[in-house]
């Protein structure tokens, strides 16, 4: 057996089935789509066996793209789960033959409840087709299985057809990336869309992230040693930022053998520092850090320092900035998370000795 040849045969058969289905799409698809977008209840998808797995996946896709949906197992439906169906719901029943026993047995009750019933089948004369308010009749095509029995091409087509409904519906709703993020708080993409710098920053309470501009450098070193962020904000009497001092600034002064007990922070601070506004997305802070090659940013509100957000906290939160053209460069940048922690440890050790001296 030529294994790759057989694998390509499966691909070709299923691709042909998809193309046949694509080419027969007509007003039926639009009518079904309109019923979905106009539905005031939930879109309930049911199927048995392999189509049941497809139905379960489609319910998840609809839900994540703005159409409230759930999967109804037809076997459990016959034992009370039909109570989850109401008259303002829409039920999509998937059965390639249109005669799956478990599906056929719940059709009268769905009609009795009053929910709209949509059938997805390849048999126009089937029980499912006749019971449905609208039926999408799929074209005939070959299953990729050697025996022509295992659902392969048919389940691929059912999946793609349902995906098309879910995706086009989301476009009609005007579904945005921020909406997607609301429903995906645990994933990296969801975090990029909803996590703000305020959720991750170290707040300006007793965390030693600010020092008054008239303070001595010694005080900034103590703050840097305590907050382990590698940066401290320099503020005026009103708490507004006027500059920053980094661990690098201090190291350079130590190399010069400067007297840290006589130098004022405003003498060596960096003015016009890189900052980010309170309420900004954490991923925007990550991009700014990448572009400016820094590992922490003061978070401001009306020029007042509210806190400090660090590269380490953003990376640990699972937020990843991805750009195909800049993939390698960004990986190197994100790897600085480990370098950053090690650098702070070394700096803390050095500053303890300096302060103790």
CSV table of N, CA and C in Angstrom, one decimal, residues 270-328:
chain,number,residue,atom,x,y,z
A,270,UNK,N,15.7,59.6,34.0
A,270,UNK,CA,15.3,59.8,32.6
A,270,UNK,C,14.0,60.5,32.5
A,271,UNK,N,14.1,61.7,31.8
A,271,UNK,CA,12.8,62.5,31.6
A,271,UNK,C,12.1,62.0,30.4
A,272,UNK,N,10.8,62.3,30.3
A,272,UNK,CA,9.9,61.8,29.2
A,272,UNK,C,10.0,60.3,29.0
A,273,UNK,N,9.7,59.6,30.1
A,273,UNK,CA,9.9,58.1,30.0
A,273,UNK,C,8.8,57.5,29.2
A,274,UNK,N,9.0,56.2,28.9
A,274,UNK,CA,7.9,55.4,28.3
A,274,UNK,C,6.9,55.1,29.3
A,275,UNK,N,5.6,55.4,29.0
A,275,UNK,CA,4.5,55.1,30.0
A,275,UNK,C,3.3,54.5,29.3
A,276,UNK,N,2.4,54.1,30.0
A,276,UNK,CA,1.1,53.6,29.4
A,276,UNK,C,0.0,54.0,30.3
A,277,UNK,N,-1.2,54.2,29.7
A,277,UNK,CA,-2.3,54.8,30.4
A,277,UNK,C,-3.1,53.7,31.1
A,278,UNK,N,-3.7,54.0,32.3
A,278,UNK,CA,-4.5,53.1,33.0
A,278,UNK,C,-5.7,52.8,32.1
A,279,UNK,N,-6.1,51.5,32.0
A,279,UNK,CA,-7.2,51.1,31.2
A,279,UNK,C,-6.7,50.5,29.8
A,280,UNK,N,-5.4,50.7,29.5
A,280,UNK,CA,-4.9,50.1,28.3
A,280,UNK,C,-4.8,48.6,28.4
A,281,UNK,N,-4.9,47.9,27.2
A,281,UNK,CA,-4.8,46.5,27.2
A,281,UNK,C,-3.4,46.1,27.5
A,282,UNK,N,-3.2,45.0,28.2
A,282,UNK,CA,-1.9,44.5,28.6
A,282,UNK,C,-1.1,44.2,27.4
A,283,UNK,N,-1.8,43.7,26.3
A,283,UNK,CA,-1.0,43.3,25.1
A,283,UNK,C,-0.4,44.6,24.4
A,284,UNK,N,-1.1,45.7,24.6
A,284,UNK,CA,-0.5,47.0,24.1
A,284,UNK,C,0.7,47.4,24.9
A,285,UNK,N,0.7,47.1,26.2
A,285,UNK,CA,1.9,47.4,27.0
A,285,UNK,C,3.0,46.4,26.5
A,286,UNK,N,2.7,45.2,26.2
A,286,UNK,CA,3.7,44.3,25.8
A,286,UNK,C,4.4,44.7,24.4
A,287,UNK,N,3.5,45.2,23.5
A,287,UNK,CA,4.0,45.7,22.2
A,287,UNK,C,4.9,46.9,22.5
A,288,UNK,N,4.5,47.8,23.4
A,288,UNK,CA,5.3,49.0,23.6
A,288,UNK,C,6.6,48.6,24.2
A,289,UNK,N,6.6,47.7,25.2
A,289,UNK,CA,7.9,47.2,25.8
A,289,UNK,C,8.8,46.6,24.7
A,290,UNK,N,8.2,45.9,23.8
A,290,UNK,CA,9.0,45.3,22.7
A,290,UNK,C,9.6,46.4,21.9
A,291,UNK,N,8.8,47.4,21.5
A,291,UNK,CA,9.3,48.4,20.6
A,291,UNK,C,10.3,49.3,21.2
A,292,UNK,N,10.2,49.5,22.5
A,292,UNK,CA,11.1,50.4,23.3
A,292,UNK,C,12.2,49.7,24.0
A,293,UNK,N,12.1,48.3,23.9
A,293,UNK,CA,13.2,47.5,24.5
A,293,UNK,C,13.3,47.8,26.0
A,294,UNK,N,12.1,47.8,26.7
A,294,UNK,CA,12.1,48.0,28.2
A,294,UNK,C,11.4,46.8,28.8
A,295,UNK,N,11.5,46.7,30.1
A,295,UNK,CA,10.9,45.6,30.8
A,295,UNK,C,9.8,46.0,31.8
A,296,UNK,N,9.5,47.3,31.9
A,296,UNK,CA,8.5,47.7,32.8
A,296,UNK,C,8.0,49.1,32.4
A,297,UNK,N,6.8,49.4,32.7
A,297,UNK,CA,6.2,50.7,32.3
A,297,UNK,C,5.4,51.3,33.5
A,298,UNK,N,5.5,52.6,33.8
A,298,UNK,CA,4.6,53.2,34.7
A,298,UNK,C,3.2,53.3,34.1
A,299,UNK,N,2.2,53.1,34.9
A,299,UNK,CA,0.8,53.2,34.5
A,299,UNK,C,0.3,54.5,35.0
A,300,UNK,N,-0.2,55.3,34.1
A,300,UNK,CA,-0.6,56.7,34.5
A,300,UNK,C,-2.1,56.9,34.3
A,301,UNK,N,-2.6,57.8,35.2
A,301,UNK,CA,-4.0,58.3,35.0
A,301,UNK,C,-3.9,59.8,35.3
A,302,UNK,N,-4.2,60.6,34.3
A,302,UNK,CA,-4.0,62.0,34.4
A,302,UNK,C,-2.6,62.4,34.9
A,303,UNK,N,-1.6,61.7,34.3
A,303,UNK,CA,-0.2,62.0,34.6
A,303,UNK,C,0.2,61.5,36.0
A,304,UNK,N,-0.7,61.0,36.8
A,304,UNK,CA,-0.3,60.5,38.1
A,304,UNK,C,0.0,59.0,38.0
A,305,UNK,N,1.0,58.6,38.7
A,305,UNK,CA,1.4,57.2,38.7
A,305,UNK,C,0.4,56.3,39.5
A,306,UNK,N,-0.3,55.4,38.8
A,306,UNK,CA,-1.2,54.5,39.5
A,306,UNK,C,-0.5,53.2,39.9
A,307,UNK,N,0.5,52.8,39.1
A,307,UNK,CA,1.2,51.6,39.4
A,307,UNK,C,2.3,51.3,38.4
A,308,UNK,N,2.7,50.1,38.3
A,308,UNK,CA,3.8,49.7,37.4
A,308,UNK,C,3.5,48.3,36.8
A,309,UNK,N,3.6,48.2,35.5
A,309,UNK,CA,3.3,46.9,34.9
A,309,UNK,C,4.6,46.4,34.3
A,310,UNK,N,4.9,45.1,34.5
A,310,UNK,CA,6.2,44.6,34.0
A,310,UNK,C,6.0,43.5,33.0
A,311,UNK,N,7.1,43.3,32.2
A,311,UNK,CA,7.1,42.2,31.2
A,311,UNK,C,6.9,40.9,31.8
A,312,UNK,N,7.5,40.7,33.0
A,312,UNK,CA,7.4,39.4,33.7
A,312,UNK,C,5.9,39.1,34.0
A,313,UNK,N,5.2,40.1,34.5
A,313,UNK,CA,3.8,39.8,34.9
A,313,UNK,C,2.9,39.6,33.6
A,314,UNK,N,3.2,40.3,32.5
A,314,UNK,CA,2.4,40.1,31.3
A,314,UNK,C,2.7,38.7,30.7
A,315,UNK,N,3.9,38.3,30.7
A,315,UNK,CA,4.3,37.0,30.1
A,315,UNK,C,3.7,35.9,31.0
A,316,UNK,N,3.8,36.0,32.3
A,316,UNK,CA,3.3,35.0,33.2
A,316,UNK,C,1.8,34.9,33.2
A,317,UNK,N,1.1,36.0,32.7
A,317,UNK,CA,-0.3,35.9,32.6
A,317,UNK,C,-0.8,35.2,31.4
A,318,UNK,N,0.2,34.8,30.5
A,318,UNK,CA,-0.1,34.0,29.3
A,318,UNK,C,-0.4,34.8,28.1
A,319,UNK,N,-0.1,36.1,28.1
A,319,UNK,CA,-0.3,37.0,27.0
A,319,UNK,C,0.9,36.9,26.0
A,320,UNK,N,0.6,36.6,24.8
A,320,UNK,CA,1.7,36.5,23.8
A,320,UNK,C,1.4,37.4,22.6
A,321,UNK,N,2.3,38.2,22.3
A,321,UNK,CA,2.2,39.0,21.1
A,321,UNK,C,2.8,38.2,19.9
A,322,UNK,N,2.0,38.1,18.9
A,322,UNK,CA,2.5,37.2,17.8
A,322,UNK,C,2.3,38.0,16.4
A,323,UNK,N,3.4,38.0,15.7
A,323,UNK,CA,3.5,38.6,14.4
A,323,UNK,C,4.4,37.7,13.6
A,324,UNK,N,3.9,37.1,12.5
A,324,UNK,CA,4.6,36.1,11.7
A,324,UNK,C,6.0,36.7,11.3
A,325,UNK,N,6.0,38.0,10.9
A,325,UNK,CA,7.3,38.6,10.4
A,325,UNK,C,8.2,38.8,11.6
A,326,UNK,N,7.7,38.9,12.8
A,326,UNK,CA,8.6,39.3,13.9
A,326,UNK,C,8.6,38.1,14.9
A,327,UNK,N,8.3,36.9,14.5
A,327,UNK,CA,8.1,35.8,15.4
A,327,UNK,C,9.4,35.5,16.2
A,328,UNK,N,10.5,35.4,15.5
A,328,UNK,CA,11.8,35.1,16.1
A,328,UNK,C,12.3,36.2,17.0
